[in-house]
CSV table of C-alpha atoms in Angstrom, one decimal:
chain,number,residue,atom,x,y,z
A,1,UNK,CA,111.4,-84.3,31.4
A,2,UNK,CA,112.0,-88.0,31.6
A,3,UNK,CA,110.8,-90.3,28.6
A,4,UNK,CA,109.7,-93.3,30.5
A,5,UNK,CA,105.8,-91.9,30.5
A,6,UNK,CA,106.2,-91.1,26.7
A,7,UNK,CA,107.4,-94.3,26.0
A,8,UNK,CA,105.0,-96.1,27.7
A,9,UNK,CA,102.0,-93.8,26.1
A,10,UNK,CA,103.3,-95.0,22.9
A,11,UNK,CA,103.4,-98.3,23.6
A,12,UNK,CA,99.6,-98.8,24.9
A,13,UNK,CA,98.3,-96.7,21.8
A,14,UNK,CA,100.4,-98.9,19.4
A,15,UNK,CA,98.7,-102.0,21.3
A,16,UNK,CA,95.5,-100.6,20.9
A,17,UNK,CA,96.2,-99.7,17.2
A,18,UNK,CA,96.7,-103.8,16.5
A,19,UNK,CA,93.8,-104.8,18.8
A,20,UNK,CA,91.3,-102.5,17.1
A,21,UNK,CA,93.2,-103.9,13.6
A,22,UNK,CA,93.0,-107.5,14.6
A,23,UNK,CA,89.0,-106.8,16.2
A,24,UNK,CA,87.9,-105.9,12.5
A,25,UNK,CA,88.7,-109.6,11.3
A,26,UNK,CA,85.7,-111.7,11.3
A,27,UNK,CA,85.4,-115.8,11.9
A,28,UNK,CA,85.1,-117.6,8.3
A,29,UNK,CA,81.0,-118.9,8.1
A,30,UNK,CA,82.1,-122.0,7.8
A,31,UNK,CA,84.1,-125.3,8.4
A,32,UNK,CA,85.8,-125.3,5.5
A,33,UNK,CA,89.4,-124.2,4.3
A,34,UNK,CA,87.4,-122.4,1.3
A,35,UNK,CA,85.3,-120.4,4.0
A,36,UNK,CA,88.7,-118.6,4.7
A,37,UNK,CA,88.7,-117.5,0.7
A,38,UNK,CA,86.7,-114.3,1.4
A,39,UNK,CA,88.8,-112.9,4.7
A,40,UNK,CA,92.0,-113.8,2.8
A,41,UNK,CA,92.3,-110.0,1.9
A,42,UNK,CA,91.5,-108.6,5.0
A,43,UNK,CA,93.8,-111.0,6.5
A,44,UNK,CA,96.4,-109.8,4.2
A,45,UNK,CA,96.0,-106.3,4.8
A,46,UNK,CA,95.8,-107.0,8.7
A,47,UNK,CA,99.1,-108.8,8.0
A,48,UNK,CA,100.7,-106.0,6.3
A,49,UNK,CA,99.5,-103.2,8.7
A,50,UNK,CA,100.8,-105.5,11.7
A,51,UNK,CA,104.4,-105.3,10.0
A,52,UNK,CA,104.2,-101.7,9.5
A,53,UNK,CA,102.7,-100.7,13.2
A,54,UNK,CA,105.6,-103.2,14.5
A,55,UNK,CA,108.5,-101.8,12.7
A,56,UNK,CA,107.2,-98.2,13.9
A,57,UNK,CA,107.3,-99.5,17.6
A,58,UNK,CA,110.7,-101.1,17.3
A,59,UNK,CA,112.3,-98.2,16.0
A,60,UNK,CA,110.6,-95.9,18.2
A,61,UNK,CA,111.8,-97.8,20.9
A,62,UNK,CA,115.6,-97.9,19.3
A,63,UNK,CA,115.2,-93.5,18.7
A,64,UNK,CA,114.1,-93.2,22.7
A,65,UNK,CA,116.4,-95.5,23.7
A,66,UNK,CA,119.5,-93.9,22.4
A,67,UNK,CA,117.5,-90.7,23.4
A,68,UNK,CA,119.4,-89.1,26.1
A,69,UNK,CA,116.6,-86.3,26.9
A,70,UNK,CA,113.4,-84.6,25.8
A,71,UNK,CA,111.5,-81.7,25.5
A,72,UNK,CA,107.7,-80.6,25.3
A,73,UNK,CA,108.0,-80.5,21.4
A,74,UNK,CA,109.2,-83.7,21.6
A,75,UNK,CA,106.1,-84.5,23.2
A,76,UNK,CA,103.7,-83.1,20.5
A,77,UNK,CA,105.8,-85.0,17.5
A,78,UNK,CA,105.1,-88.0,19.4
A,79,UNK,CA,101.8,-87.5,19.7
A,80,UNK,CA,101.7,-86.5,15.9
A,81,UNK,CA,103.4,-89.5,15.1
A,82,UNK,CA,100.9,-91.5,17.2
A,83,UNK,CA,97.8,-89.7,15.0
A,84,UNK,CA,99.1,-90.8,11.4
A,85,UNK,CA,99.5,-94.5,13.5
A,86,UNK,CA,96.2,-94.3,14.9
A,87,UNK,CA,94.3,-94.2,11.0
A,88,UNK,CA,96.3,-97.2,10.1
A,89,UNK,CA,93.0,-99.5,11.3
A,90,UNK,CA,90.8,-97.6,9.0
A,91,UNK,CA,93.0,-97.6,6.0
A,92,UNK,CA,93.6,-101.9,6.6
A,93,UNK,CA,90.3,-102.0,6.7
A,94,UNK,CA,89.1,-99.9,4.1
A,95,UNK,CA,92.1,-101.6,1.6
A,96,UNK,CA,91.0,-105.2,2.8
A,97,UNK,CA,86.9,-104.6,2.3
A,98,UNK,CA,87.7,-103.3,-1.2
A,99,UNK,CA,89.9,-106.1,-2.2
A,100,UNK,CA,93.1,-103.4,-2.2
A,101,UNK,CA,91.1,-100.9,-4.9
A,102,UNK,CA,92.8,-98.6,-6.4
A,103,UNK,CA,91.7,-95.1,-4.0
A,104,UNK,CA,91.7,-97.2,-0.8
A,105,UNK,CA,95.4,-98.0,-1.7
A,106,UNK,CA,96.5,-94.9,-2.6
A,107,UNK,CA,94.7,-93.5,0.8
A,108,UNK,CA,96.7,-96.2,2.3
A,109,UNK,CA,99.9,-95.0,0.7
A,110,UNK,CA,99.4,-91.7,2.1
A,111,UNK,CA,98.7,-92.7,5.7
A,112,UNK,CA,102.4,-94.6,5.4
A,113,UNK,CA,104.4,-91.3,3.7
A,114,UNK,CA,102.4,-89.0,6.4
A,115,UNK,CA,104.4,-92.0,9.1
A,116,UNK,CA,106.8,-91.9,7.9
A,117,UNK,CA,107.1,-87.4,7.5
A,118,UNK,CA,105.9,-87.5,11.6
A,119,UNK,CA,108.4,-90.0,12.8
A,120,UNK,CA,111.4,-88.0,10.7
A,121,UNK,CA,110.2,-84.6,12.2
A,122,UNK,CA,110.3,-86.5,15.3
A,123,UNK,CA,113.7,-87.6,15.0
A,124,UNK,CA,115.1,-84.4,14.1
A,125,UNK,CA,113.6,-82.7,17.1
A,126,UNK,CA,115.0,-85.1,19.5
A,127,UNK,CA,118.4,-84.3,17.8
A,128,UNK,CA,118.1,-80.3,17.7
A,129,UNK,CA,117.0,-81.0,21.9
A,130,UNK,CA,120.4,-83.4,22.3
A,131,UNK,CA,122.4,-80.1,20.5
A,132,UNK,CA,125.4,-80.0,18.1
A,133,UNK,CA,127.4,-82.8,19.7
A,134,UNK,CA,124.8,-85.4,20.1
A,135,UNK,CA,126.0,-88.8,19.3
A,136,UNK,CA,122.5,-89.7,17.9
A,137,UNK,CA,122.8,-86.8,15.4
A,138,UNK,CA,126.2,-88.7,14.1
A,139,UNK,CA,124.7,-91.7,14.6
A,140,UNK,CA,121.8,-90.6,11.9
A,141,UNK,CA,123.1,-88.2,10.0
A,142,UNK,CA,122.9,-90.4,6.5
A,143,UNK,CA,119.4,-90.0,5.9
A,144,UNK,CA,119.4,-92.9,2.8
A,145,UNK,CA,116.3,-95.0,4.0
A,146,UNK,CA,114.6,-92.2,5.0
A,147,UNK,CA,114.7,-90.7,1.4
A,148,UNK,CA,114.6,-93.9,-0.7
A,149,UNK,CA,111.3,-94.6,1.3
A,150,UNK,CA,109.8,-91.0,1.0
A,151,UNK,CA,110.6,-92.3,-3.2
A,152,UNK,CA,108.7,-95.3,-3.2
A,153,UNK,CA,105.5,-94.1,-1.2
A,154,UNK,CA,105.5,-91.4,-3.6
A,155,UNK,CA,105.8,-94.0,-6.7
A,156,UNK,CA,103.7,-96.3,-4.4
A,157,UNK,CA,100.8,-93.7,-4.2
A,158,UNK,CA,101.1,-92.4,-8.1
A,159,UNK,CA,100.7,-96.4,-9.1
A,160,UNK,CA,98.1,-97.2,-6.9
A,161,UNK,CA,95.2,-95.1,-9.7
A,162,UNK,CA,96.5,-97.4,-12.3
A,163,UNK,CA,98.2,-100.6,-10.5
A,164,UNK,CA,97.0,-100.7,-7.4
A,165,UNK,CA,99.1,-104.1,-6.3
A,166,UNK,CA,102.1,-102.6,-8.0
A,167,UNK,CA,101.8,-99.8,-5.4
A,168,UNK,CA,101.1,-102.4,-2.3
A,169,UNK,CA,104.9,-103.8,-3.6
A,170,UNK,CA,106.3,-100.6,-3.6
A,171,UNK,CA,105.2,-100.1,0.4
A,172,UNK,CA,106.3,-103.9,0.8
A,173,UNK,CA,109.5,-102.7,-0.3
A,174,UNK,CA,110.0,-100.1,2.4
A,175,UNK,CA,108.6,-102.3,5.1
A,176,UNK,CA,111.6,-104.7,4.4
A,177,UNK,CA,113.9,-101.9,4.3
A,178,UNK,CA,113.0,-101.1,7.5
A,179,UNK,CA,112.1,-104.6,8.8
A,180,UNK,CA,115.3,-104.7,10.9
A,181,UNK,CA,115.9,-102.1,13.4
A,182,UNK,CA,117.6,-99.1,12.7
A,183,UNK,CA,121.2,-100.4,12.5
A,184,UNK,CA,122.5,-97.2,12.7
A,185,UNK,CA,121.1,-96.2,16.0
A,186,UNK,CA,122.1,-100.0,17.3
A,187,UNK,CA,125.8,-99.6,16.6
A,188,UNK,CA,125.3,-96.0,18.5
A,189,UNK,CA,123.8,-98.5,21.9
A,190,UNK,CA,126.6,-100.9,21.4
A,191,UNK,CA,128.6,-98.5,21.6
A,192,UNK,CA,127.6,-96.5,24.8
């Protein structure tokens, strides 16, 4: 199975993810930099989602890229990966309507663990397929930032029903951990 055709599935849902994201923003009413007041929080939840769908389709395309091959299991993870993605527009929009309220956050918080869970079961598929002596398995086998981000979703979530912009820093925090591309799986490419 080659993994040009999932690749390239995964890139046109993760374009239509932002357009349908960037579609839900509305022109101010007026002329004025104060008409922009009332999108500001929509424009910062777009902002925020854009980051995270971003730093999903950069690393997806570091993980197939050191991918040597794949399998139909591979296949479904993808496409489970691709689901959790595909509710980010209704969480950015439900968190920017509601001014980032506590449940929407929280709902929001979940989408990004439920990511983050699909793109890990992913990875570890792709590394059972490669077998024992895959170099992406040594290339990823601390598993650090995928732990210390599973931590502060979960924290994330549990302040979002009392704090809910605590809990949007605590998924800020992850998307700068994993702002720049998997460094792991870079030094594995350089490498090869």
């Amino acid at each position: 199975m080659t993994k040009g055709r999932l690749e390239a599935f995964s890139d046109g849902v993760l374009a239509i993810i932002i357009t349908i994201m960037v579609l839900e923003l509305k022109v101010p009413e007026g002329d004025s930099w104060a008409s922009l007041k009332p999108i500001i929080p929509k424009l910062l939840a777009y902002i925020f989602s854009f980051i995270y769908v971003g730093i999903y389709w950069n690393n997806h395309h570091h993980l197939f890229q050191a991918a040597k091959k794949i399998n139909g299991t591979i296949l479904w993870a993808n496409l489970h990966l691709l689901f959790w993605l595909s509710l980010m527009p209704i969480a950015t929009e439900w968190i920017g309507n509601t001014h980032f309220a506590k449940n929407p956050v929280a709902a929001y918080g979940i989408g990004l663990i439920m990511c983050a869970i699909a793109y890990t079961i992913m990875e570890n598929l792709i590394v059972r397929c490669e077998g024992e002596n895959s170099k992406l398995k040594e290339a990823i086998h601390s598993k650090f930032k995928e732990y210390i981000s599973i931590l502060f979703y979960v924290t994330g979530i549990a302040t979002s029903f009392f704090y809910p912009y605590i809990a949007i820093c605590f998924y800020y925090i992850v998307a700068l951990i994993w702002l720049i591309p998997d460094r792991r799986i870079e030094k594995l490419l350089k490498e090869e």
